[in-house]
Amino acid sequence: MEKQQFMQRAIELSIKGSTTGKGGPFGAVVVKDGIIVGEGHNLVISTNDPTAHAEVVAIRDACKNLGTFQLTDCEIYTSCEPCPMCLGAIYWARPARVYYANTREDAANIGFDDAFIYDEIPLPLSERKIEMIPLGREEAQKAFEMWAEKENKTEY
C-alpha cells in the first residue's frame, strides 16, 4: 500500500467515528513494513472515555497486535494533527514518523480547540487552571526507590 492509501484509511475511520455517533471525526492507523498493524477512530462518546482519541485507540490496537509497548519502525497516519494528549502517547510509543491530514487549526474551527492545553503546559503548576496539589511524595518515593534498585526491570 502507498502512503496515500494509509491516510485514506485513517480518513475513512474518521468518518466512521463521527457518522456512527461513537465519537468525533478523527481516525488513525499504525503501519509497520507496509501493513496496517493497528487502527482506531475516536470513541470518546461511546466509551465515556476522554482518552479514547483515535491515535490512542490505534496505538493500543497496534501494541496489542504486535505484542510490544513500543512502535519502533512504525508510522502513524492520522486524520488530524495530534492533540497534546495524543502527541504525548505518540512520543511514548516511539514511532518513526507521523503523517497527518487536518491541522489543529482546522479542528479548532469545528469546535475541537486544544490551544488551552498548549497554553497550560509551560505554566508553573501554581498558575494552571486546574489546581495541582502535592500530596504524599515521601511515601510515593518508596516505589521510585524500589524501581531504581530493581535489577531485572524493563526500561522504556
PDB file of N, CA and C in Angstrom, residues 65-101:
ATOM      1  N   ASN A  65      -1.541  -6.019  19.020  1.00  0.00           N
ATOM      2  CA  ASN A  65      -1.313  -6.905  17.875  1.00  0.00           C
ATOM      3  C   ASN A  65       0.145  -7.281  17.698  1.00  0.00           C
ATOM      4  N   LEU A  66       1.052  -6.354  18.014  1.00  0.00           N
ATOM      5  CA  LEU A  66       2.485  -6.622  17.858  1.00  0.00           C
ATOM      6  C   LEU A  66       3.117  -7.230  19.107  1.00  0.00           C
ATOM      7  N   GLY A  67       2.395  -7.209  20.227  1.00  0.00           N
ATOM      8  CA  GLY A  67       2.934  -7.756  21.459  1.00  0.00           C
ATOM      9  C   GLY A  67       4.086  -6.946  22.020  1.00  0.00           C
ATOM     10  N   THR A  68       3.991  -5.623  21.908  1.00  0.00           N
ATOM     11  CA  THR A  68       5.048  -4.746  22.386  1.00  0.00           C
ATOM     12  C   THR A  68       4.461  -3.431  22.875  1.00  0.00           C
ATOM     13  N   PHE A  69       5.223  -2.708  23.681  1.00  0.00           N
ATOM     14  CA  PHE A  69       4.752  -1.409  24.157  1.00  0.00           C
ATOM     15  C   PHE A  69       5.426  -0.265  23.416  1.00  0.00           C
ATOM     16  N   GLN A  70       6.250  -0.571  22.437  1.00  0.00           N
ATOM     17  CA  GLN A  70       6.878   0.467  21.631  1.00  0.00           C
ATOM     18  C   GLN A  70       6.661   0.170  20.156  1.00  0.00           C
ATOM     19  N   LEU A  71       6.432   1.231  19.405  1.00  0.00           N
ATOM     20  CA  LEU A  71       6.135   1.087  17.981  1.00  0.00           C
ATOM     21  C   LEU A  71       7.308   1.546  17.112  1.00  0.00           C
ATOM     22  N   THR A  72       8.498   1.134  17.533  1.00  0.00           N
ATOM     23  CA  THR A  72       9.711   1.440  16.771  1.00  0.00           C
ATOM     24  C   THR A  72       9.531   0.905  15.356  1.00  0.00           C
ATOM     25  N   ASP A  73      10.006   1.655  14.379  1.00  0.00           N
ATOM     26  CA  ASP A  73       9.911   1.283  12.965  1.00  0.00           C
ATOM     27  C   ASP A  73       8.483   1.303  12.427  1.00  0.00           C
ATOM     28  N   CYS A  74       7.572   1.940  13.152  1.00  0.00           N
ATOM     29  CA  CYS A  74       6.197   2.098  12.681  1.00  0.00           C
ATOM     30  C   CYS A  74       5.955   3.544  12.265  1.00  0.00           C
ATOM     31  N   GLU A  75       4.894   3.739  11.517  1.00  0.00           N
ATOM     32  CA  GLU A  75       4.429   5.062  11.141  1.00  0.00           C
ATOM     33  C   GLU A  75       2.978   5.189  11.573  1.00  0.00           C
ATOM     34  N   ILE A  76       2.595   6.387  11.955  1.00  0.00           N
ATOM     35  CA  ILE A  76       1.202   6.653  12.307  1.00  0.00           C
ATOM     36  C   ILE A  76       0.631   7.612  11.270  1.00  0.00           C
ATOM     37  N   TYR A  77      -0.534   7.267  10.770  1.00  0.00           N
ATOM     38  CA  TYR A  77      -1.277   8.118   9.849  1.00  0.00           C
ATOM     39  C   TYR A  77      -2.541   8.534  10.592  1.00  0.00           C
ATOM     40  N   THR A  78      -2.724   9.829  10.742  1.00  0.00           N
ATOM     41  CA  THR A  78      -3.869  10.320  11.491  1.00  0.00           C
ATOM     42  C   THR A  78      -4.598  11.392  10.696  1.00  0.00           C
ATOM     43  N   SER A  79      -5.892  11.401  10.811  1.00  0.00           N
ATOM     44  CA  SER A  79      -6.706  12.326  10.020  1.00  0.00           C
ATOM     45  C   SER A  79      -6.563  13.768  10.473  1.00  0.00           C
ATOM     46  N   CYS A  80      -5.930  13.989  11.623  1.00  0.00           N
ATOM     47  CA  CYS A  80      -5.753  15.349  12.133  1.00  0.00           C
ATOM     48  C   CYS A  80      -4.465  15.423  12.950  1.00  0.00           C
ATOM     49  N   GLU A  81      -3.848  16.567  12.925  1.00  0.00           N
ATOM     50  CA  GLU A  81      -2.670  16.810  13.755  1.00  0.00           C
ATOM     51  C   GLU A  81      -3.000  16.425  15.202  1.00  0.00           C
ATOM     52  N   PRO A  82      -2.165  15.634  15.838  1.00  0.00           N
ATOM     53  CA  PRO A  82      -2.489  15.136  17.180  1.00  0.00           C
ATOM     54  C   PRO A  82      -2.633  16.241  18.230  1.00  0.00           C
ATOM     55  N   CYS A  83      -3.572  16.022  19.135  1.00  0.00           N
ATOM     56  CA  CYS A  83      -3.747  16.910  20.283  1.00  0.00           C
ATOM     57  C   CYS A  83      -2.586  16.676  21.257  1.00  0.00           C
ATOM     58  N   PRO A  84      -2.449  17.491  22.294  1.00  0.00           N
ATOM     59  CA  PRO A  84      -1.338  17.303  23.238  1.00  0.00           C
ATOM     60  C   PRO A  84      -1.317  15.914  23.896  1.00  0.00           C
ATOM     61  N   MET A  85      -2.473  15.372  24.253  1.00  0.00           N
ATOM     62  CA  MET A  85      -2.503  14.047  24.876  1.00  0.00           C
ATOM     63  C   MET A  85      -1.999  12.992  23.897  1.00  0.00           C
ATOM     64  N   CYS A  86      -2.511  13.038  22.672  1.00  0.00           N
ATOM     65  CA  CYS A  86      -2.111  12.063  21.669  1.00  0.00           C
ATOM     66  C   CYS A  86      -0.644  12.230  21.299  1.00  0.00           C
ATOM     67  N   LEU A  87      -0.196  13.462  21.249  1.00  0.00           N
ATOM     68  CA  LEU A  87       1.211  13.714  20.965  1.00  0.00           C
ATOM     69  C   LEU A  87       2.091  13.068  22.036  1.00  0.00           C
ATOM     70  N   GLY A  88       1.680  13.188  23.296  1.00  0.00           N
ATOM     71  CA  GLY A  88       2.411  12.525  24.374  1.00  0.00           C
ATOM     72  C   GLY A  88       2.415  11.016  24.202  1.00  0.00           C
ATOM     73  N   ALA A  89       1.263  10.440  23.868  1.00  0.00           N
ATOM     74  CA  ALA A  89       1.180   8.993  23.654  1.00  0.00           C
ATOM     75  C   ALA A  89       2.056   8.566  22.485  1.00  0.00           C
ATOM     76  N   ILE A  90       2.081   9.373  21.445  1.00  0.00           N
ATOM     77  CA  ILE A  90       2.913   9.067  20.279  1.00  0.00           C
ATOM     78  C   ILE A  90       4.392   9.067  20.663  1.00  0.00           C
ATOM     79  N   TYR A  91       4.808  10.073  21.407  1.00  0.00           N
ATOM     80  CA  TYR A  91       6.212  10.102  21.824  1.00  0.00           C
ATOM     81  C   TYR A  91       6.562   8.901  22.700  1.00  0.00           C
ATOM     82  N   TRP A  92       5.656   8.493  23.599  1.00  0.00           N
ATOM     83  CA  TRP A  92       5.918   7.319  24.427  1.00  0.00           C
ATOM     84  C   TRP A  92       5.969   6.049  23.580  1.00  0.00           C
ATOM     85  N   ALA A  93       5.167   5.975  22.527  1.00  0.00           N
ATOM     86  CA  ALA A  93       5.154   4.792  21.661  1.00  0.00           C
ATOM     87  C   ALA A  93       6.371   4.735  20.737  1.00  0.00           C
ATOM     88  N   ARG A  94       6.982   5.884  20.467  1.00  0.00           N
ATOM     89  CA  ARG A  94       8.220   5.987  19.697  1.00  0.00           C
ATOM     90  C   ARG A  94       8.136   5.501  18.241  1.00  0.00           C
ATOM     91  N   PRO A  95       7.114   5.908  17.499  1.00  0.00           N
ATOM     92  CA  PRO A  95       7.124   5.553  16.071  1.00  0.00           C
ATOM     93  C   PRO A  95       8.183   6.384  15.342  1.00  0.00           C
ATOM     94  N   ALA A  96       8.478   5.983  14.124  1.00  0.00           N
ATOM     95  CA  ALA A  96       9.485   6.697  13.332  1.00  0.00           C
ATOM     96  C   ALA A  96       8.967   8.042  12.837  1.00  0.00           C
ATOM     97  N   ARG A  97       7.668   8.104  12.498  1.00  0.00           N
ATOM     98  CA  ARG A  97       7.107   9.350  11.960  1.00  0.00           C
ATOM     99  C   ARG A  97       5.589   9.331  12.051  1.00  0.00           C
ATOM    100  N   VAL A  98       5.032  10.530  11.889  1.00  0.00           N
ATOM    101  CA  VAL A  98       3.579  10.718  11.905  1.00  0.00           C
ATOM    102  C   VAL A  98       3.190  11.525  10.675  1.00  0.00           C
ATOM    103  N   TYR A  99       2.194  11.031   9.961  1.00  0.00           N
ATOM    104  CA  TYR A  99       1.598  11.776   8.859  1.00  0.00           C
ATOM    105  C   TYR A  99       0.227  12.240   9.339  1.00  0.00           C
ATOM    106  N   TYR A 100      -0.130  13.487   9.057  1.00  0.00           N
ATOM    107  CA  TYR A 100      -1.435  13.990   9.473  1.00  0.00           C
ATOM    108  C   TYR A 100      -2.094  14.750   8.335  1.00  0.00           C
ATOM    109  N   ALA A 101      -3.423  14.788   8.339  1.00  0.00           N
ATOM    110  CA  ALA A 101      -4.187  15.464   7.288  1.00  0.00           C
ATOM    111  C   ALA A 101      -4.631  16.848   7.766  1.00  0.00           C
TER     112      ALA A 101
END
